[in-house]
mmCIF file of C-alpha atoms in Angstrom:
data_model
loop_
_atom_site.group_PDB
_atom_site.id
_atom_site.type_symbol
_atom_site.label_atom_id
_atom_site.label_comp_id
_atom_site.label_asym_id
_atom_site.label_seq_id
_atom_site.Cartn_x
_atom_site.Cartn_y
_atom_site.Cartn_z
ATOM 1 C CA MET A 577 82.699 112.356 139.894
ATOM 2 C CA ALA A 578 85.025 113.437 137.062
ATOM 3 C CA ARG A 579 83.554 115.919 134.588
ATOM 4 C CA LEU A 580 83.852 115.494 130.818
ATOM 5 C CA LEU A 581 82.685 117.585 127.895
ATOM 6 C CA LEU A 582 82.166 115.684 124.662
ATOM 7 C CA GLN A 583 81.894 117.680 121.467
ATOM 8 C CA PHE A 584 79.819 115.974 118.824
ATOM 9 C CA ARG A 585 79.701 116.300 115.069
ATOM 10 C CA THR A 586 78.173 119.419 113.626
ATOM 11 C CA PHE A 587 76.037 117.897 110.874
ATOM 12 C CA ASN A 588 72.272 117.735 111.197
ATOM 13 C CA TRP A 589 72.909 114.079 112.114
ATOM 14 C CA CYS A 590 75.628 115.206 114.530
ATOM 15 C CA ASP A 591 74.423 113.307 117.577
ATOM 16 C CA SER A 592 75.650 109.975 116.272
ATOM 17 C CA GLY A 593 78.770 107.980 115.615
ATOM 18 C CA PHE A 594 81.818 108.148 117.863
ATOM 19 C CA GLY A 595 80.435 110.915 120.064
ATOM 20 C CA LYS A 596 77.165 109.198 120.907
ATOM 21 C CA GLN A 597 78.792 105.849 121.609
ATOM 22 C CA ALA A 598 81.534 107.451 123.714
ATOM 23 C CA ALA A 599 79.005 109.524 125.689
ATOM 24 C CA CYS A 600 76.958 106.449 126.555
ATOM 25 C CA HIS A 601 80.052 104.426 127.470
ATOM 26 C CA LEU A 602 81.595 107.125 129.673
ATOM 27 C CA ASP A 603 78.261 107.848 131.327
ATOM 28 C CA SER A 604 77.983 104.147 132.212
ATOM 29 C CA MET A 605 81.452 104.352 133.794
ATOM 30 C CA GLY A 606 80.249 107.046 136.192
ATOM 31 C CA PHE A 607 81.584 110.179 134.513
ATOM 32 C CA LYS A 608 79.548 113.367 134.584
ATOM 33 C CA VAL A 609 79.168 113.973 130.840
ATOM 34 C CA PHE A 610 78.324 117.249 129.119
ATOM 35 C CA ALA A 611 77.497 116.301 125.529
ATOM 36 C CA SER A 612 77.175 119.026 122.920
ATOM 37 C CA VAL A 613 74.815 118.537 119.976
ATOM 38 C CA LEU A 614 73.628 120.778 117.188
ATOM 39 C CA ASP A 615 69.930 120.111 117.763
ATOM 40 C CA LEU A 616 68.553 119.287 121.196
ATOM 41 C CA GLN A 617 65.417 117.818 119.598
ATOM 42 C CA SER A 618 67.163 115.516 117.137
ATOM 43 C CA ALA A 619 66.633 111.755 117.203
ATOM 44 C CA GLY A 620 70.169 111.196 118.465
ATOM 45 C CA ALA A 621 69.730 113.669 121.321
ATOM 46 C CA LYS A 622 66.505 111.963 122.360
ATOM 47 C CA GLU A 623 68.250 108.593 122.257
ATOM 48 C CA LEU A 624 70.989 109.895 124.537
ATOM 49 C CA ARG A 625 68.408 111.023 127.070
ATOM 50 C CA GLN A 626 66.822 107.573 127.011
ATOM 51 C CA ARG A 627 70.026 105.518 127.164
ATOM 52 C CA CYS A 628 72.098 107.569 129.610
ATOM 53 C CA SER A 629 71.726 108.409 133.282
ATOM 54 C CA PRO A 630 70.058 111.628 134.494
ATOM 55 C CA SER A 631 73.507 113.083 135.216
ATOM 56 C CA LEU A 632 74.228 113.475 131.485
ATOM 57 C CA THR A 633 73.713 117.065 130.325
ATOM 58 C CA LEU A 634 73.058 117.978 126.701
ATOM 59 C CA LEU A 635 74.371 121.293 125.402
ATOM 60 C CA GLN A 636 73.189 122.912 122.186
ATOM 61 C CA MET A 637 76.279 124.129 120.359
ATOM 62 C CA ASP A 638 77.241 125.121 116.822
ATOM 63 C CA LEU A 639 81.031 125.428 116.702
ATOM 64 C CA THR A 640 80.842 128.145 114.065
ATOM 65 C CA LYS A 641 78.977 130.434 116.510
ATOM 66 C CA PRO A 642 81.162 131.973 119.254
ATOM 67 C CA GLU A 643 78.055 132.789 121.306
ATOM 68 C CA ASP A 644 77.214 129.062 121.521
ATOM 69 C CA ILE A 645 80.711 128.321 122.803
ATOM 70 C CA ARG A 646 80.397 131.079 125.423
ATOM 71 C CA LYS A 647 77.039 129.715 126.584
ATOM 72 C CA ALA A 648 78.515 126.220 126.945
ATOM 73 C CA GLN A 649 81.443 127.603 128.920
ATOM 74 C CA GLN A 650 79.102 129.552 131.209
ATOM 75 C CA LEU A 651 76.987 126.449 131.830
ATOM 76 C CA VAL A 652 79.922 124.119 132.509
ATOM 77 C CA GLN A 653 82.036 126.464 134.627
ATOM 78 C CA PRO A 654 79.810 126.661 137.762
ATOM 79 C CA GLN A 655 79.503 122.867 137.822
ATOM 80 C CA THR A 656 83.260 122.323 137.551
ATOM 81 C CA ALA A 657 84.609 125.295 139.517
ATOM 82 C CA ARG A 658 85.618 123.148 142.502
ATOM 83 C CA THR A 659 86.914 120.049 140.714
ATOM 84 C CA GLY A 660 87.922 121.443 137.351
ATOM 85 C CA LEU A 661 87.134 119.749 134.039
ATOM 86 C CA TRP A 662 88.836 116.375 133.723
ATOM 87 C CA GLY A 663 88.402 115.835 129.991
ATOM 88 C CA LEU A 664 87.460 117.474 126.710
ATOM 89 C CA VAL A 665 86.706 115.195 123.755
ATOM 90 C CA ASN A 666 86.808 117.078 120.445
ATOM 91 C CA ASN A 667 84.864 115.120 117.852
ATOM 92 C CA ALA A 668 83.707 117.727 115.330
ATOM 93 C CA GLY A 669 83.910 116.750 111.699
ATOM 94 C CA PHE A 670 82.543 118.376 108.566
ATOM 95 C CA ASP A 671 82.990 117.569 104.894
ATOM 96 C CA ASP A 672 80.325 117.616 102.204
ATOM 97 C CA THR A 673 82.368 117.785 98.997
ATOM 98 C CA ILE A 674 83.970 114.824 97.240
ATOM 99 C CA ALA A 675 86.062 116.358 94.467
ATOM 100 C CA ASP A 676 89.560 117.358 93.419
ATOM 101 C CA ALA A 677 90.963 120.447 95.122
ATOM 102 C CA GLU A 678 90.604 122.477 91.904
ATOM 103 C CA LEU A 679 86.946 121.494 91.665
ATOM 104 C CA SER A 680 86.136 122.194 95.322
ATOM 105 C CA PRO A 681 84.674 125.672 95.934
ATOM 106 C CA LEU A 682 86.774 127.900 98.164
ATOM 107 C CA CYS A 683 83.840 128.285 100.546
ATOM 108 C CA LYS A 684 84.053 124.556 101.302
ATOM 109 C CA PHE A 685 87.661 124.954 102.425
ATOM 110 C CA ARG A 686 86.614 127.820 104.685
ATOM 111 C CA THR A 687 83.688 125.872 106.161
ATOM 112 C CA CYS A 688 85.889 122.868 106.915
ATOM 113 C CA MET A 689 88.428 125.124 108.602
ATOM 114 C CA ASP A 690 85.718 126.973 110.551
ATOM 115 C CA VAL A 691 84.246 123.770 111.975
ATOM 116 C CA ASN A 692 87.115 121.298 112.149
ATOM 117 C CA PHE A 693 89.856 123.730 113.163
ATOM 118 C CA PHE A 694 88.770 127.185 114.342
ATOM 119 C CA GLY A 695 85.660 125.993 116.201
ATOM 120 C CA THR A 696 87.626 123.287 117.993
ATOM 121 C CA LEU A 697 90.421 125.747 118.771
ATOM 122 C CA GLU A 698 87.999 128.290 120.233
ATOM 123 C CA LEU A 699 86.228 125.727 122.418
ATOM 124 C CA THR A 700 89.513 124.240 123.652
ATOM 125 C CA LYS A 701 90.909 127.657 124.578
ATOM 126 C CA ALA A 702 87.677 128.568 126.370
ATOM 127 C CA LEU A 703 87.887 125.454 128.564
ATOM 128 C CA LEU A 704 91.645 125.379 129.145
ATOM 129 C CA PRO A 705 91.518 127.130 132.562
ATOM 130 C CA LEU A 706 89.196 124.375 133.839
ATOM 131 C CA LEU A 707 91.339 121.662 132.251
ATOM 132 C CA ARG A 708 94.530 123.091 133.748
ATOM 133 C CA SER A 709 92.875 123.265 137.147
ATOM 134 C CA ALA A 710 92.108 119.528 137.037
ATOM 135 C CA ARG A 711 95.384 118.592 135.278
ATOM 136 C CA GLY A 712 93.020 116.925 132.856
ATOM 137 C CA ARG A 713 92.952 115.491 129.346
ATOM 138 C CA ILE A 714 92.244 116.747 125.838
ATOM 139 C CA VAL A 715 91.276 114.018 123.372
ATOM 140 C CA THR A 716 90.721 114.978 119.743
ATOM 141 C CA VAL A 717 89.380 112.809 116.942
ATOM 142 C CA SER A 718 91.267 113.813 113.808
ATOM 143 C CA SER A 719 91.798 111.820 110.603
ATOM 144 C CA PRO A 720 94.507 110.045 108.586
ATOM 145 C CA ALA A 721 93.372 112.366 105.775
ATOM 146 C CA GLY A 722 95.227 115.075 107.683
ATOM 147 C CA ASP A 723 98.465 113.096 107.393
ATOM 148 C CA MET A 724 98.154 111.718 103.866
ATOM 149 C CA PRO A 725 96.799 113.051 100.558
ATOM 150 C CA TYR A 726 93.564 111.104 100.305
ATOM 151 C CA PRO A 727 92.160 111.750 96.808
ATOM 152 C CA CYS A 728 89.238 114.175 96.626
ATOM 153 C CA LEU A 729 89.373 115.151 100.331
ATOM 154 C CA ALA A 730 91.574 118.243 100.110
ATOM 155 C CA ALA A 731 89.332 120.603 102.090
ATOM 156 C CA TYR A 732 88.667 118.087 104.850
ATOM 157 C CA GLY A 733 92.248 116.828 104.932
ATOM 158 C CA ALA A 734 93.753 120.319 105.130
ATOM 159 C CA SER A 735 91.543 121.197 108.114
ATOM 160 C CA LYS A 736 92.400 117.945 109.877
ATOM 161 C CA ALA A 737 96.111 118.459 109.205
ATOM 162 C CA ALA A 738 95.887 121.848 110.905
ATOM 163 C CA LEU A 739 93.935 120.294 113.780
ATOM 164 C CA THR A 740 96.438 117.486 114.341
ATOM 165 C CA LEU A 741 99.370 119.887 114.381
ATOM 166 C CA LEU A 742 97.499 122.185 116.779
ATOM 167 C CA MET A 743 96.922 119.316 119.205
ATOM 168 C CA ASP A 744 100.551 118.213 118.963
ATOM 169 C CA THR A 745 101.504 121.789 119.862
ATOM 170 C CA PHE A 746 99.065 121.820 122.798
ATOM 171 C CA ARG A 747 100.529 118.511 123.962
ATOM 172 C CA SER A 748 103.999 120.035 124.132
ATOM 173 C CA GLU A 749 102.963 123.373 125.625
ATOM 174 C CA LEU A 750 100.560 122.012 128.263
ATOM 175 C CA GLU A 751 102.882 119.290 129.539
ATOM 176 C CA PRO A 752 104.220 121.523 132.351
ATOM 177 C CA TRP A 753 100.617 122.076 133.513
ATOM 178 C CA GLY A 754 100.018 118.340 133.761
ATOM 179 C CA VAL A 755 97.440 118.368 130.943
ATOM 180 C CA LYS A 756 97.818 115.373 128.618
ATOM 181 C CA VAL A 757 96.743 115.653 124.982
ATOM 182 C CA SER A 758 95.984 112.741 122.646
ATOM 183 C CA VAL A 759 94.888 112.514 119.008
ATOM 184 C CA ILE A 760 92.706 109.678 117.672
ATOM 185 C CA LEU A 761 93.319 108.777 114.006
ATOM 186 C CA PRO A 762 90.624 106.220 113.166
ATOM 187 C CA GLY A 763 90.308 104.088 110.089
ATOM 188 C CA TYR A 764 87.098 104.137 108.082
ATOM 189 C CA PHE A 765 84.040 103.616 110.251
ATOM 190 C CA LYS A 766 80.363 104.011 109.489
ATOM 191 C CA THR A 767 79.370 106.849 111.800
ATOM 192 C CA VAL A 768 76.518 108.576 109.936
ATOM 193 C CA GLU A 769 74.216 108.105 106.982
ATOM 194 C CA ASN A 770 74.869 110.546 104.155
ATOM 195 C CA PRO A 771 71.598 111.007 102.257
ATOM 196 C CA GLY A 772 72.525 114.358 100.705
ATOM 197 C CA LEU A 773 75.607 113.229 98.776
ATOM 198 C CA ARG A 774 73.872 113.127 95.401
ATOM 199 C CA MET A 775 72.275 116.535 95.891
ATOM 200 C CA ARG A 776 75.627 118.092 96.823
ATOM 201 C CA LYS A 777 77.218 116.523 93.749
ATOM 202 C CA GLU A 778 74.589 118.160 91.549
ATOM 203 C CA GLN A 779 75.130 121.486 93.335
ATOM 204 C CA LEU A 780 78.851 121.211 92.662
ATOM 205 C CA LEU A 781 78.265 120.528 88.972
ATOM 206 C CA ALA A 782 75.945 123.526 88.720
ATOM 207 C CA SER A 783 78.445 125.832 90.426
ATOM 208 C CA LEU A 784 81.523 125.021 88.343
ATOM 209 C CA PRO A 785 82.710 127.488 85.675
ATOM 210 C CA ALA A 786 82.002 126.242 82.159
ATOM 211 C CA ASP A 787 85.673 125.992 81.191
ATOM 212 C CA LEU A 788 86.549 123.963 84.291
ATOM 213 C CA LEU A 789 83.597 121.636 83.784
ATOM 214 C CA GLN A 790 84.622 121.185 80.159
ATOM 215 C CA ALA A 791 88.218 120.370 81.142
ATOM 216 C CA TYR A 792 87.242 117.695 83.683
ATOM 217 C CA GLY A 793 83.873 116.562 82.326
ATOM 218 C CA GLU A 794 80.685 115.735 84.202
ATOM 219 C CA GLU A 795 81.461 112.029 83.910
ATOM 220 C CA TYR A 796 84.663 112.584 85.918
ATOM 221 C CA ILE A 797 82.746 113.964 88.906
ATOM 222 C CA HIS A 798 80.062 111.279 88.615
ATOM 223 C CA GLU A 799 82.763 108.588 88.655
ATOM 224 C CA ILE A 800 84.614 109.785 91.768
ATOM 225 C CA ASN A 801 81.329 110.092 93.667
ATOM 226 C CA LYS A 802 80.341 106.615 92.515
ATOM 227 C CA GLN A 803 83.639 105.259 93.826
ATOM 228 C CA PHE A 804 83.159 107.071 97.128
ATOM 229 C CA VAL A 805 79.693 105.560 97.607
ATOM 230 C CA LYS A 806 81.172 102.127 96.876
ATOM 231 C CA PHE A 807 83.928 102.742 99.424
ATOM 232 C CA MET A 808 81.380 103.803 102.054
ATOM 233 C CA LYS A 809 79.804 100.361 101.871
ATOM 234 C CA THR A 810 83.032 98.817 103.170
ATOM 235 C CA ALA A 811 83.040 100.936 106.356
ATOM 236 C CA ASN A 812 83.344 99.211 109.715
ATOM 237 C CA GLU A 813 80.134 99.490 111.740
ATOM 238 C CA ASP A 814 81.765 98.407 115.019
ATOM 239 C CA LEU A 815 82.897 101.626 116.706
ATOM 240 C CA SER A 816 84.161 99.968 119.877
ATOM 241 C CA SER A 817 87.867 100.297 119.024
ATOM 242 C CA VAL A 818 87.504 104.078 118.655
ATOM 243 C CA VAL A 819 85.464 104.369 121.873
ATOM 244 C CA ASN A 820 88.103 102.279 123.671
ATOM 245 C CA SER A 821 90.861 104.573 122.377
ATOM 246 C CA ILE A 822 88.988 107.655 123.611
ATOM 247 C CA THR A 823 88.461 106.009 126.988
ATOM 248 C CA ASP A 824 92.113 104.996 127.324
ATOM 249 C CA ALA A 825 93.239 108.519 126.463
ATOM 250 C CA LEU A 826 91.013 109.821 129.266
ATOM 251 C CA ILE A 827 91.866 107.395 132.059
ATOM 252 C CA ALA A 828 95.305 105.860 131.364
ATOM 253 C CA ALA A 829 98.110 107.047 133.593
ATOM 254 C CA SER A 830 100.299 107.562 130.534
ATOM 255 C CA PRO A 831 98.035 107.931 127.491
ATOM 256 C CA ALA A 832 99.505 107.668 124.011
ATOM 257 C CA ALA A 833 100.058 110.804 121.984
ATOM 258 C CA ARG A 834 98.342 109.102 119.040
ATOM 259 C CA TYR A 835 95.896 106.235 118.702
ATOM 260 C CA TYR A 836 95.249 104.367 115.437
ATOM 261 C CA PRO A 837 92.030 102.345 115.825
ATOM 262 C CA GLY A 838 90.851 100.483 112.769
ATOM 263 C CA VAL A 839 91.796 97.520 110.614
ATOM 264 C CA GLY A 840 94.906 98.046 108.509
ATOM 265 C CA MET A 841 95.918 101.400 109.955
ATOM 266 C CA TRP A 842 99.387 100.084 110.819
ATOM 267 C CA LEU A 843 99.900 99.142 107.158
ATOM 268 C CA ILE A 844 98.738 102.520 105.851
ATOM 269 C CA TYR A 845 101.077 104.403 108.173
ATOM 270 C CA PHE A 846 103.970 102.010 107.482
ATOM 271 C CA ILE A 847 103.610 102.738 103.767
ATOM 272 C CA HIS A 848 103.273 106.457 104.498
ATOM 273 C CA HIS A 849 106.399 106.690 106.654
ATOM 274 C CA TYR A 850 108.779 104.183 105.079
ATOM 275 C CA LEU A 851 107.993 103.747 101.388
ATOM 276 C CA PRO A 852 108.330 106.240 98.502
ATOM 277 C CA SER A 853 105.455 108.678 98.184
ATOM 278 C CA ILE A 854 104.510 107.269 94.781
ATOM 279 C CA ILE A 855 103.820 103.885 96.427
ATOM 280 C CA ARG A 856 101.677 105.557 99.079
ATOM 281 C CA ASP A 857 99.733 107.525 96.465
ATOM 282 C CA LEU A 858 99.065 104.384 94.414
ATOM 283 C CA PHE A 859 97.944 102.569 97.560
ATOM 284 C CA LEU A 860 95.509 105.349 98.503
ATOM 285 C CA LYS A 861 94.046 105.366 95.007
ATOM 286 C CA ALA A 862 93.596 101.597 95.044
ATOM 287 C CA PHE A 863 92.155 101.688 98.557
ATOM 288 C CA PHE A 864 89.989 104.836 98.330
ATOM 289 C CA ILE A 865 89.324 106.715 95.079
ATOM 290 C CA ASN A 866 91.181 106.231 91.805
ATOM 291 C CA GLN A 867 90.428 109.225 89.608
ATOM 292 C CA LYS A 868 90.128 108.614 85.885
ATOM 293 C CA LEU A 869 91.665 110.914 83.306
ATOM 294 C CA PRO A 870 89.854 114.269 83.009
ATOM 295 C CA ARG A 871 88.130 114.821 79.677
ATOM 296 C CA ALA A 872 90.783 117.229 78.405
ATOM 297 C CA LEU A 873 93.540 114.642 78.943
ATOM 298 C CA GLN A 874 91.779 111.724 77.322
ATOM 299 C CA PRO A 875 93.017 110.583 73.865
ATOM 300 C CA LYS A 876 91.028 112.067 71.013
ATOM 301 C CA GLN A 877 88.641 109.613 69.437
ATOM 302 C CA GLN A 878 89.253 108.726 65.786
ATOM 303 C CA ASN A 879 86.263 108.432 63.429
ATOM 304 C CA GLY A 880 87.924 105.532 61.623
ATOM 305 C CA PRO A 881 91.296 104.101 60.613
ATOM 306 C CA ALA A 882 93.672 106.647 59.112
ATOM 307 C CA PRO A 883 94.320 106.319 55.339
ATOM 308 C CA PRO A 884 97.672 104.689 54.478
ATOM 309 C CA TRP A 885 99.120 107.979 53.202
ATOM 310 C CA ALA A 886 98.308 109.837 56.469
ATOM 311 C CA THR A 887 101.632 108.888 58.029
ATOM 312 C CA ALA A 888 104.752 110.654 59.223
ATOM 313 C CA PRO A 889 106.412 113.055 56.743
ATOM 314 C CA ASP A 890 109.412 110.760 56.239
ATOM 315 C CA SER A 891 107.274 107.700 55.503
ATOM 316 C CA PRO A 892 107.736 106.183 52.051
ATOM 317 C CA THR A 893 104.044 105.300 51.813
ATOM 318 C CA LEU A 894 102.445 106.928 48.742
ATOM 319 C CA ARG A 895 98.968 107.918 47.801
ATOM 320 C CA PRO A 896 97.507 105.698 45.064
ATOM 321 C CA GLY A 897 98.588 106.829 41.595
ATOM 322 C CA HIS A 898 101.298 109.196 42.829
ATOM 323 C CA GLN A 899 105.029 109.047 42.124
ATOM 324 C CA PRO A 900 107.640 110.065 44.673
ATOM 325 C CA LEU A 901 108.654 113.718 44.451
ATOM 326 C CA ALA A 902 112.261 114.790 44.632
ATOM 327 C CA SER A 903 113.159 117.103 47.463
ATOM 328 C CA CYS A 904 113.353 120.792 46.497
ATOM 329 C CA GLU A 905 115.896 121.412 49.253
ATOM 330 C CA PRO A 906 119.679 120.958 48.945
ATOM 331 C CA ALA A 907 120.847 117.811 50.703
ATOM 332 C CA ALA A 908 122.843 119.738 53.291
ATOM 333 C CA LEU A 909 119.854 121.933 54.200
ATOM 334 C CA THR A 910 117.606 118.896 54.442
ATOM 335 C CA GLN A 911 119.990 117.154 56.835
ATOM 336 C CA GLN A 912 120.419 120.324 58.890
ATOM 337 C CA GLY A 913 116.676 120.757 59.109
ATOM 338 C CA ARG A 914 116.238 117.225 60.307
ATOM 339 C CA ARG A 915 118.956 117.630 62.890
ATOM 340 C CA GLY A 916 117.091 120.670 64.227
ATOM 341 C CA GLN A 917 113.615 119.110 64.174
ATOM 342 C CA LEU A 918 111.522 119.844 67.319
ATOM 343 C CA THR A 919 109.986 117.057 69.360
ATOM 344 C CA PRO A 920 106.470 117.508 70.742
ATOM 345 C CA ALA A 921 108.010 118.509 74.072
ATOM 346 C CA GLY A 922 109.917 121.343 72.401
ATOM 347 C CA ALA A 923 113.373 119.808 72.784
ATOM 348 C CA VAL A 924 115.861 119.877 69.889
ATOM 349 C CA THR A 925 116.960 116.404 68.843
#
């Protein structure tokens, strides 16, 4: 019986989505599955116990805690010492901030890197001796946000970009050992409910410096979160294409280096690779989040129509009852001054 370790998400609702579906599917295929969850008493963990065979083993693991990773390694190693570990499925994902990079607190970048990159790196390195022994597989669920600049996902996207490059490097370096490495880049699927989005938006607003909040405006942050919630409603609830990609990466004789499950992923990557970046950026804004102008960049509101005499200096329009005044400057000086007039951009015309 081939041994697999599946790493789940590290939210409180971690035992859900791709990881749960993949664990159940692989267990039904006869694999010995070690499934890591954040909370052994969560509803998802209880569901796994009910749906899967007695051979499935749940491991409590927080990827940000090295001691949890060591405990998992110590539990798995005796059970795989003879056969090795056939597969590791990395499925950790964390992001709780929907905002521009400038608006995202630095701690959010660090948390995303700790979970999505460093935690996955530490677990993979800890299990590599067992994977090399079995000439096994490493399958990692990353994100297109690590390849393309999805608006308002800078912290998440940066961590996934690092993760994807790490796995590409592992794929090259472990090839002589017979270990095959694949990356899954899914489209948008509904994997978890996100009840705390509004609360985190309010926390972000409360944490921003006054000058930064004034420059962008509260309405700017409300709008991008509103668009994100709207986008979430379009997510695909059928996770089978992702589960099938994970399974193929584990059992195919020659697994692909990258899998792109999800409707329209070929189009997104075609635009990304072959069209100008401005076209890709416009597509992502139309498809995902289209930020409005920050408050500081919006045109100033006028209280009413400007009076007819409030025009450019060279305009012949006169105030009522006034006669035109002759210039006090010599003609040559006037012409020279006009030739040297500055434009708003500071360029001499």
